[in-house]
PDB file of C-alpha atoms in Angstrom:
ATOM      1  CA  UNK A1016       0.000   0.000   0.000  1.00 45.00           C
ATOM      2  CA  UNK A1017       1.823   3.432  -1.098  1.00 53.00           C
ATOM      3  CA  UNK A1018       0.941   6.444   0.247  1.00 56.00           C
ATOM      4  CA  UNK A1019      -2.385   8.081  -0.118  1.00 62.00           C
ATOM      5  CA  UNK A1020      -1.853  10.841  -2.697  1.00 67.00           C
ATOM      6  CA  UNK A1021      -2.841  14.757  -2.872  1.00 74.00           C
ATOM      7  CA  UNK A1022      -3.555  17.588  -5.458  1.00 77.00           C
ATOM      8  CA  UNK A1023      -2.635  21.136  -4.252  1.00 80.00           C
ATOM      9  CA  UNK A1024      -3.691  23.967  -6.374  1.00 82.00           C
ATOM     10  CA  UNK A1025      -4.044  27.499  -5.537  1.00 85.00           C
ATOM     11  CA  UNK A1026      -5.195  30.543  -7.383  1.00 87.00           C
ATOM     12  CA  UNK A1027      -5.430  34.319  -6.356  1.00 91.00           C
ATOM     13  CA  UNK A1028      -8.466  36.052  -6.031  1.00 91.00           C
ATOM     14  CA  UNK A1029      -8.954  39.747  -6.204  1.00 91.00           C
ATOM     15  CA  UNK A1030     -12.231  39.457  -3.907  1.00 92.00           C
ATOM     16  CA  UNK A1031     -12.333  39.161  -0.150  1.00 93.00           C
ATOM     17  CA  UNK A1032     -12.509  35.886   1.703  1.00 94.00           C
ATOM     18  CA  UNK A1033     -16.365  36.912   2.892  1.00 94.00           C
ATOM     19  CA  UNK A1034     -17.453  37.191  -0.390  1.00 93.00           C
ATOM     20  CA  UNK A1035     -15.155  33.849  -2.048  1.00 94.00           C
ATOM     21  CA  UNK A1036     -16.404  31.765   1.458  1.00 94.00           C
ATOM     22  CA  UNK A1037     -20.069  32.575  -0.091  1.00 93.00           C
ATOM     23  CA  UNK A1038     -19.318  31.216  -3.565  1.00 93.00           C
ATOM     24  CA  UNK A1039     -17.848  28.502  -1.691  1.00 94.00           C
ATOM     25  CA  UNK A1040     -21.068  28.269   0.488  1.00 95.00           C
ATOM     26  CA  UNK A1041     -24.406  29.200  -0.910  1.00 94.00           C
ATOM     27  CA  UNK A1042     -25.805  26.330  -3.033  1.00 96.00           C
ATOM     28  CA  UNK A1043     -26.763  28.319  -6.360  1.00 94.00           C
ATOM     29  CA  UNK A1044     -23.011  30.122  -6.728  1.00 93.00           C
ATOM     30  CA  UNK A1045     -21.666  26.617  -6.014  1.00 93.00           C
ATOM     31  CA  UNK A1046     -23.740  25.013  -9.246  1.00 92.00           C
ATOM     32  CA  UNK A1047     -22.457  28.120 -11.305  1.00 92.00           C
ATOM     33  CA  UNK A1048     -18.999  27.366 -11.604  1.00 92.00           C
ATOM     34  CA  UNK A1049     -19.323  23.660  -9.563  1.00 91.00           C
ATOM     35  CA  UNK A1050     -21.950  21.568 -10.345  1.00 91.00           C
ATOM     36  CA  UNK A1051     -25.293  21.254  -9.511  1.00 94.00           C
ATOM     37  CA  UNK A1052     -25.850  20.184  -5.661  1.00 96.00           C
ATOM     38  CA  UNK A1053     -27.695  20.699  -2.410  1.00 97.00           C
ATOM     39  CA  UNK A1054     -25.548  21.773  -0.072  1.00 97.00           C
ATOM     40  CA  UNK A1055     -25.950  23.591   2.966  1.00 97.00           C
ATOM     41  CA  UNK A1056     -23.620  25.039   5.202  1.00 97.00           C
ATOM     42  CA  UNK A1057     -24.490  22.995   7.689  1.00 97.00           C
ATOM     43  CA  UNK A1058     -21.537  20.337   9.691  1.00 97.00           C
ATOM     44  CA  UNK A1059     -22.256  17.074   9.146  1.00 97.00           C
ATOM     45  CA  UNK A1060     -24.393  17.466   6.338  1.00 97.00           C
ATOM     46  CA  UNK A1061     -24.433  15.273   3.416  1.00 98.00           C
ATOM     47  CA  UNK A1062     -25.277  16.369  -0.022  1.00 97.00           C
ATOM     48  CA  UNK A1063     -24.220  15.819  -3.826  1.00 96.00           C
ATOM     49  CA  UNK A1064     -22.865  17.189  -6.653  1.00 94.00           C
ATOM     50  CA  UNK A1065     -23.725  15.901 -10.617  1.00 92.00           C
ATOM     51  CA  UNK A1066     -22.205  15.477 -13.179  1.00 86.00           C
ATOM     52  CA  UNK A1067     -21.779  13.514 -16.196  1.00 83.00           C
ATOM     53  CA  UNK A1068     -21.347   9.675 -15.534  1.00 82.00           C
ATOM     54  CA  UNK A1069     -18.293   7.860 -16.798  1.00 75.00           C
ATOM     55  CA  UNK A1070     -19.072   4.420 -16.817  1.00 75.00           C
ATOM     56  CA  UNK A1071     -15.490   3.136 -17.701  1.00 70.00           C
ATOM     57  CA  UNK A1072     -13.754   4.699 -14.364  1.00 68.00           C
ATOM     58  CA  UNK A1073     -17.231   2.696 -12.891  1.00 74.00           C
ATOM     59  CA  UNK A1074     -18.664   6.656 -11.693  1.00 78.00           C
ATOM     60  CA  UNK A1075     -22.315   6.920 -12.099  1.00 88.00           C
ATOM     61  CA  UNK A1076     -21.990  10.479 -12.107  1.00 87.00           C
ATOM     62  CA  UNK A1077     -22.999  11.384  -8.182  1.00 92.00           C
ATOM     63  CA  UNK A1078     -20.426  12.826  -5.468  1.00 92.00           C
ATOM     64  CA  UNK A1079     -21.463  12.056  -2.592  1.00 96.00           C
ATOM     65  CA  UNK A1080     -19.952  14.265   0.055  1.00 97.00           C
ATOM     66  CA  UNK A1081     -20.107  15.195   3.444  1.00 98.00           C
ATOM     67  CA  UNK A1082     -19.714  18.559   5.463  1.00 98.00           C
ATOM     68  CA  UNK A1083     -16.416  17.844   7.217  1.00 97.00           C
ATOM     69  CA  UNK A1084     -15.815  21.578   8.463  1.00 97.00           C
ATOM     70  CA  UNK A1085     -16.869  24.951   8.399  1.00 97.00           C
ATOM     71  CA  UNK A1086     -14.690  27.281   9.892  1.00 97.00           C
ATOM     72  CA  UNK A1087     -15.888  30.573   7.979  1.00 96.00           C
ATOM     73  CA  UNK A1088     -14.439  32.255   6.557  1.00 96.00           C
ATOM     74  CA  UNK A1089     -11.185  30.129   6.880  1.00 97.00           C
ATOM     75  CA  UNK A1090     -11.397  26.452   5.882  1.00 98.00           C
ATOM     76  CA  UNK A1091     -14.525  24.369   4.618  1.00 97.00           C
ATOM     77  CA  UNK A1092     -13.436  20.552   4.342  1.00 97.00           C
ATOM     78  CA  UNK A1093     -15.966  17.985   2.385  1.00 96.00           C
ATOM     79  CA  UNK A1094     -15.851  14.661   2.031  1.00 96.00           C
ATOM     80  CA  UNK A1095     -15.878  13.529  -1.798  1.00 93.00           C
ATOM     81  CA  UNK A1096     -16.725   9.967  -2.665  1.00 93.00           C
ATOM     82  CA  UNK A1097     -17.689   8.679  -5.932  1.00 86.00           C
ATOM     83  CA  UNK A1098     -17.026   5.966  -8.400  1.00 80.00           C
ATOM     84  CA  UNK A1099     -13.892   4.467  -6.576  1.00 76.00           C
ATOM     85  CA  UNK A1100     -13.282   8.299  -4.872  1.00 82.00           C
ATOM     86  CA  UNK A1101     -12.790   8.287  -1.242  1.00 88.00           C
ATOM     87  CA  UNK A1102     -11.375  11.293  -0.694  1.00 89.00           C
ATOM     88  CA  UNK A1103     -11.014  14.847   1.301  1.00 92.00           C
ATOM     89  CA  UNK A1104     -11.445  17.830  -0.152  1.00 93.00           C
ATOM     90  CA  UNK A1105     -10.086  21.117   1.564  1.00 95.00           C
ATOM     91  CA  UNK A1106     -10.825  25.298   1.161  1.00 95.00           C
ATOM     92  CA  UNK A1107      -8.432  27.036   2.821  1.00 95.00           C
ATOM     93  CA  UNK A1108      -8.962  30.788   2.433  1.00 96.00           C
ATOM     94  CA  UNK A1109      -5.966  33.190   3.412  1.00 97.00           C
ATOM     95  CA  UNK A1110      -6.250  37.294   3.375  1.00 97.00           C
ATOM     96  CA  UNK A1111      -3.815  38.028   0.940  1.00 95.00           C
ATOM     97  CA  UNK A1112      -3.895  42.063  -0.011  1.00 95.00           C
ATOM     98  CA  UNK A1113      -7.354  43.140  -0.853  1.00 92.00           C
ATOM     99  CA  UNK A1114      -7.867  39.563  -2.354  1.00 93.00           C
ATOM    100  CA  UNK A1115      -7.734  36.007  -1.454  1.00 93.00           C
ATOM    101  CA  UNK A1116      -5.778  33.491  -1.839  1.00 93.00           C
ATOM    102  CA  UNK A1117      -7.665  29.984  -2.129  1.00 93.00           C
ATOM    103  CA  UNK A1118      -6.129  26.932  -1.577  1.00 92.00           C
ATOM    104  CA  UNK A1119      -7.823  23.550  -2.685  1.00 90.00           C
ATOM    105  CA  UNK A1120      -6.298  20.237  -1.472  1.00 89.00           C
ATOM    106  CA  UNK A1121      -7.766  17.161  -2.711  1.00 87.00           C
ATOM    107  CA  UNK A1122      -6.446  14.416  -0.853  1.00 84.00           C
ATOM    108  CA  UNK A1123      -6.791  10.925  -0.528  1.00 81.00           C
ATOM    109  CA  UNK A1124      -5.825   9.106  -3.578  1.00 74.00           C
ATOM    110  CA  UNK A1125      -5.079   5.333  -3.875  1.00 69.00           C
ATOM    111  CA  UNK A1126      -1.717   5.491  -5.656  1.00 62.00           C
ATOM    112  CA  UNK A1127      -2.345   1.202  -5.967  1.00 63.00           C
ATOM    113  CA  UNK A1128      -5.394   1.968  -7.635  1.00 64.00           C
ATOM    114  CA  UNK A1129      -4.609   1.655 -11.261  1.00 61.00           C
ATOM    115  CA  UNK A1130      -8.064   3.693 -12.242  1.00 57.00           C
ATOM    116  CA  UNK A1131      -7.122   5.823  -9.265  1.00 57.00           C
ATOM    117  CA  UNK A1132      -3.464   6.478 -11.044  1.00 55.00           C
ATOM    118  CA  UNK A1133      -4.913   7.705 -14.036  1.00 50.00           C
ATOM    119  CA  UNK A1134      -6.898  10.249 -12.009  1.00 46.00           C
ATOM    120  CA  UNK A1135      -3.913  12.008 -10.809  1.00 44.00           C
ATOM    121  CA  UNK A1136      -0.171  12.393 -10.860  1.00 46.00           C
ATOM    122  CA  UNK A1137       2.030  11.054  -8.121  1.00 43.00           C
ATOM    123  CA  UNK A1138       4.639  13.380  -8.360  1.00 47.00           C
ATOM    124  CA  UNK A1139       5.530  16.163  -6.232  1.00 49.00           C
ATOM    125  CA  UNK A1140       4.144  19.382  -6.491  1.00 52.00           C
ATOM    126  CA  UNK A1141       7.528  21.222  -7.190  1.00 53.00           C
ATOM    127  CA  UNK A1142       8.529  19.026  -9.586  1.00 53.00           C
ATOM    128  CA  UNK A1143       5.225  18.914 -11.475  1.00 56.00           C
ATOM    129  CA  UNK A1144       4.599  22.955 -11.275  1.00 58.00           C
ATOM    130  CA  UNK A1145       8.305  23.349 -12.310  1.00 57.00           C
ATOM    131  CA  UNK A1146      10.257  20.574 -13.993  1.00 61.00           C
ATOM    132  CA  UNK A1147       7.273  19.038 -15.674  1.00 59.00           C
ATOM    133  CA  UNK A1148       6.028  21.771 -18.000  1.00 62.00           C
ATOM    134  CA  UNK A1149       9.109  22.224 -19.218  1.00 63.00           C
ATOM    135  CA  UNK A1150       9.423  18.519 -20.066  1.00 62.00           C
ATOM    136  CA  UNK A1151       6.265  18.635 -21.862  1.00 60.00           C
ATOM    137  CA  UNK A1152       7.546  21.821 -23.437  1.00 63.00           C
ATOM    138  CA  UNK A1153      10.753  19.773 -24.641  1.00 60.00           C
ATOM    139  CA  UNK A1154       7.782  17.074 -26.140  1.00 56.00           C
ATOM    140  CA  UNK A1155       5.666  20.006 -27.972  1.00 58.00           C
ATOM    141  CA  UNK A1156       8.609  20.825 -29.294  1.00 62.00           C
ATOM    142  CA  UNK A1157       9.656  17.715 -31.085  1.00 54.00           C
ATOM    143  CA  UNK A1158       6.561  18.103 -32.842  1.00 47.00           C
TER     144      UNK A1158
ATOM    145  CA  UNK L   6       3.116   2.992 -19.278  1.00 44.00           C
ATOM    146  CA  UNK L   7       3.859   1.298 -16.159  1.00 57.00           C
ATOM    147  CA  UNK L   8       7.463   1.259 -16.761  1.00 76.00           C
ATOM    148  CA  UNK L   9       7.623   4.982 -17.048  1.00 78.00           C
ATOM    149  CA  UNK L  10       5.252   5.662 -14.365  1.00 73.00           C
ATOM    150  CA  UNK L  11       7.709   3.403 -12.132  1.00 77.00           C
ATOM    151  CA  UNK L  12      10.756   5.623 -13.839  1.00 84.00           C
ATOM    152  CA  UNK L  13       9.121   8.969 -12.583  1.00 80.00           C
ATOM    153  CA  UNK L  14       8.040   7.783  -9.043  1.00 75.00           C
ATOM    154  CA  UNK L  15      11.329   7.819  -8.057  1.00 81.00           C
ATOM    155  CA  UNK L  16      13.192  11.386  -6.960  1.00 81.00           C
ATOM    156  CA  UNK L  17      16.651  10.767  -8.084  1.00 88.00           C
ATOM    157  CA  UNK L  18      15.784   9.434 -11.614  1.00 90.00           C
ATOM    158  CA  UNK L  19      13.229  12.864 -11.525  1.00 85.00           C
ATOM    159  CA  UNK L  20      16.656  15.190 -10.627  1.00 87.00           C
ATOM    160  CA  UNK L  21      18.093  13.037 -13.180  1.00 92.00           C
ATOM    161  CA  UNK L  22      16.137  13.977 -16.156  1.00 89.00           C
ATOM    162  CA  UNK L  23      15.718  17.725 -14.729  1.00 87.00           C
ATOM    163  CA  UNK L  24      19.780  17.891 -15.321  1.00 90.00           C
ATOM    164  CA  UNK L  25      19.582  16.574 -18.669  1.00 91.00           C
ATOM    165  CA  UNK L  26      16.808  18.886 -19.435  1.00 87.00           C
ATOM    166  CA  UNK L  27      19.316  21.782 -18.095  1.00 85.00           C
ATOM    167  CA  UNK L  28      22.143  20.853 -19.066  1.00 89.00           C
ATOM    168  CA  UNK L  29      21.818  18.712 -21.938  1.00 89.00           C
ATOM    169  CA  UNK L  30      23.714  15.842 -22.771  1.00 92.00           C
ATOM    170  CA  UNK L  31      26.130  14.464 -20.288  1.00 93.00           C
ATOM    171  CA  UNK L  32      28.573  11.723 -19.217  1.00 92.00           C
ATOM    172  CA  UNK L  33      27.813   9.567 -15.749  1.00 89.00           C
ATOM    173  CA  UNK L  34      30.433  10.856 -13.702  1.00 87.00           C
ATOM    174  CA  UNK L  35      29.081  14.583 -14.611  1.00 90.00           C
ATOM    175  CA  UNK L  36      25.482  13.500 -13.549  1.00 91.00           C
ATOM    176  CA  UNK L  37      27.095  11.393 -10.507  1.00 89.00           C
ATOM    177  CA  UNK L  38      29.303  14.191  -9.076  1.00 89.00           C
ATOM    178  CA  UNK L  39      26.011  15.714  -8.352  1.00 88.00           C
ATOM    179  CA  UNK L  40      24.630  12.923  -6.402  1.00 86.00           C
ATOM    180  CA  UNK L  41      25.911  12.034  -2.670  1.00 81.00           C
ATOM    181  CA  UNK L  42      25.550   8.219  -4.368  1.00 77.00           C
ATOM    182  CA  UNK L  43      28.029   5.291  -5.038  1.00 78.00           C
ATOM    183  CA  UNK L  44      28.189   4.995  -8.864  1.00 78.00           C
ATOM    184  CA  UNK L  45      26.334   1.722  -9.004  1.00 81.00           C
ATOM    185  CA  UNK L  46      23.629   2.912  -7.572  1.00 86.00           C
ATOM    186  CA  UNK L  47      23.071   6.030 -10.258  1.00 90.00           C
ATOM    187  CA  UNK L  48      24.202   3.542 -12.770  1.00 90.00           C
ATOM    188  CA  UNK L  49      20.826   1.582 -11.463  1.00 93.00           C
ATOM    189  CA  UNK L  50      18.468   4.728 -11.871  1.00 94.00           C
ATOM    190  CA  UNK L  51      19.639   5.402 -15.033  1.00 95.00           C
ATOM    191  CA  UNK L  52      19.385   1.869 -16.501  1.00 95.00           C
ATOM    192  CA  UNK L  53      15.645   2.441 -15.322  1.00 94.00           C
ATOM    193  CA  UNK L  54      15.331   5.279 -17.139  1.00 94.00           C
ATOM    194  CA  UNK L  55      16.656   4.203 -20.247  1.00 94.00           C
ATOM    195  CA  UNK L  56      14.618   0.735 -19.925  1.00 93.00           C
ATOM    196  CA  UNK L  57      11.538   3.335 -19.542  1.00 90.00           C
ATOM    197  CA  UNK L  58      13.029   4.782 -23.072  1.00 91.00           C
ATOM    198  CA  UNK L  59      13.571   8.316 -20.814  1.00 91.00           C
ATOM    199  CA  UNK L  60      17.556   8.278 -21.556  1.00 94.00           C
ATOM    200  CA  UNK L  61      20.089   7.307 -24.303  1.00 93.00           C
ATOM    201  CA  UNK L  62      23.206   5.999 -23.675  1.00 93.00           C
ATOM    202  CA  UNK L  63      25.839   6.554 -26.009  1.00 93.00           C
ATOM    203  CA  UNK L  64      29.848   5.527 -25.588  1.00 91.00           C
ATOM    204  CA  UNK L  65      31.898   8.221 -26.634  1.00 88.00           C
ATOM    205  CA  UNK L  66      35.566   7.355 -25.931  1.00 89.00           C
ATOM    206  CA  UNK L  67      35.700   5.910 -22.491  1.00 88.00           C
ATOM    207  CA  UNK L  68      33.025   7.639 -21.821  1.00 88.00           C
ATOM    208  CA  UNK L  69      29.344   6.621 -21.744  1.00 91.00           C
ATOM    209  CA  UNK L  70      26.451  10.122 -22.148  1.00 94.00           C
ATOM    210  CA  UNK L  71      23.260  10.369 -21.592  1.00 95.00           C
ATOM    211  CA  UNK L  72      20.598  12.361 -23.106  1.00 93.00           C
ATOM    212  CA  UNK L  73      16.802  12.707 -22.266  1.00 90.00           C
ATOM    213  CA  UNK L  74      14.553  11.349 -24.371  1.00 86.00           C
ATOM    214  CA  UNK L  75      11.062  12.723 -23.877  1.00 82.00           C
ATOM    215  CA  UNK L  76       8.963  10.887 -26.537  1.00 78.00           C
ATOM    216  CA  UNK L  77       7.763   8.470 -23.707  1.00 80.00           C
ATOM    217  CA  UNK L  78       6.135  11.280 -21.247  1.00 76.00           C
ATOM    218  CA  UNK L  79       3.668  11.641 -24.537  1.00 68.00           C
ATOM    219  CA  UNK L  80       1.439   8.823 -23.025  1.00 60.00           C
ATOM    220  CA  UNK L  81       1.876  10.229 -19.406  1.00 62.00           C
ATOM    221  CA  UNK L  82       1.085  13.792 -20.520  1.00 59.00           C
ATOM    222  CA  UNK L  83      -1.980  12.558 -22.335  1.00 55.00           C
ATOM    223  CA  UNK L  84      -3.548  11.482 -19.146  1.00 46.00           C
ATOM    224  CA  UNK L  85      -1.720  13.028 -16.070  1.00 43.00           C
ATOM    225  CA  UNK L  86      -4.218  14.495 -13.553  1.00 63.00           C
ATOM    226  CA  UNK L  87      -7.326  15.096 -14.866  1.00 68.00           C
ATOM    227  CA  UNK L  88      -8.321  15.919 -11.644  1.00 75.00           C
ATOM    228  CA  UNK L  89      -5.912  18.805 -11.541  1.00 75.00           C
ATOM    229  CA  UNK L  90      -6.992  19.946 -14.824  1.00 75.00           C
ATOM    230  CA  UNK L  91     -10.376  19.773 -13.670  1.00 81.00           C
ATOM    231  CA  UNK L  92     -10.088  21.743 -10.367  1.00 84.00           C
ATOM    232  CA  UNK L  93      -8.007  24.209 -12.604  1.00 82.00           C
ATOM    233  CA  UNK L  94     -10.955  24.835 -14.896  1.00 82.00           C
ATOM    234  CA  UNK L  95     -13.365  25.215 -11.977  1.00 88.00           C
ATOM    235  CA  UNK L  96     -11.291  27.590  -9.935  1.00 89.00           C
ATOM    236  CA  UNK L  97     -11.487  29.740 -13.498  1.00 88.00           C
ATOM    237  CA  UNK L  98     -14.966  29.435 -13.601  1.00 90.00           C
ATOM    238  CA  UNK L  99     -14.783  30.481  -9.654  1.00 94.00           C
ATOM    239  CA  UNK L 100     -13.532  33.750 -10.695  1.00 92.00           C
ATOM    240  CA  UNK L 101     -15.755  34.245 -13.153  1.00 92.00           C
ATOM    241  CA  UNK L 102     -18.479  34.104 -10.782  1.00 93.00           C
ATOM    242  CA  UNK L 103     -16.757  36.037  -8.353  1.00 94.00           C
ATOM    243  CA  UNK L 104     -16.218  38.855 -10.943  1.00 93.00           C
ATOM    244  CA  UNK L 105     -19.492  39.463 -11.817  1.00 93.00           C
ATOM    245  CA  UNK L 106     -20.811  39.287  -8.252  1.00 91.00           C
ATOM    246  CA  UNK L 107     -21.863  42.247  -6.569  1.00 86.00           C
ATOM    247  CA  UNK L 108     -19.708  43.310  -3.011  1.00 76.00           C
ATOM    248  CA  UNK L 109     -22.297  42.832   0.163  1.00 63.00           C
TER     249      UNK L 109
END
């Protein structure tokens, strides 16, 4: 059993956390740029989110996920399960000049999984936000 | 697939390739004098590599060098984290929202 692997992105947003914790929070915004869901920000919670079904990675289409934490307007943690999904996935929300910065951590990935591994990359974050592009660069490039 | 997958999930043979990306072509004491490593042991991550089709080996002289070869990251590109890519897309379609949202 290797261990349990994580995606880290984060992006900059030139809004304040109050007003990114309510896209993050209120059910409608969430379907707008999400999917469509019934969530509430309530702890313990469950609700859904749907989207298309891919039969061959054996997902019917339904997340099924699970208010973990609400800590407005800091961190928001769900639980996201689906197909062969069983996995965390993490808002953390830091002040960051008159903006935001949002950090998402999906973690929780099977690395033995071999329907999991094509799902994600096990590499390390430096490597894959610096080395990797490059290498792919290097591939474009042979045409 | 899986042999490249097993070439990548190791650190050294990822420094490896990221020298021969910088530097280009190379001989294995070059690539070993920057490794706190006896020489078999680099000679093992790079026989990985070039089993994974990552690296060419050519003698010149007494010498052996070792290029990268990325033709075989084609079929890792071509499916490496979807999820990513998907979370990237969404977090663009967060700021859209965001955007056109009025301040409370």
């Amino acid at each position: 059993m290797s261990e349990p692997a994580t995606i880290e992105v984060d992006q900059f947003l030139a809004h304040p956390p109050a007003k990114v914790w309510r896209a993050l929070t209120d059910s409608d915004l969430l379907a707008r740029w999400l999917m469509p869901n019934d969530f509430r920000p309530v702890p313990g919670h469950s609700f859904t989110f749907r989207t298309t079904p891919r039969p061959g990675q054996g997902f019917d289409g339904v997340v099924h996920c699970e208010v973990l934490e609400l800590d407005e307007p800091r961190r928001l943690r769900w639980a996201w399960r689906g197909g062969r999904l069983d996995t965390v996935v993490t808002w953390t929300l830091v002040p960051e000049g008159r903006g935001t910065r949002l950090f998402l951590e999906h973690a929780g990935f099977d690395p033995d999984d071999p329907v999991q591994r094509r799902t994600f990359t096990l590499l390390d974050g430096g490597w894959r936000s610096h080395v990797w592009p490059r290498l792919t660069q290097a591939l474009a490039d042979l045409g | 697939m899986s042999d490249v997958f097993a070439a990548l999930a190791n650190p050294t043979r990822r420094e490896l390739l990221r020298l021969l990306l910088e530097r280009g072509e190379q001989p294995v004491q070059q690539l070993a004098d920057h490794f706190d490593m006896r020489r078999p042991s680099l000679s093992e991550h790079l026989r990985v590599l070039k089993d994974a089709g990552l690296v060419t080996e050519q003698p010149i002289g007494r010498q052996r060098f070792y290029a990268l070869c990325p033709e075989p990251l084609r079929e890792v590109a071509d499916w490496l984290g979807p999820y990513e890519r998907f979370w990237r897309a969404r977090l663009a379609g967060l700021r859209e929202v965001l955007d056109g949202l009025p301040d409370e």
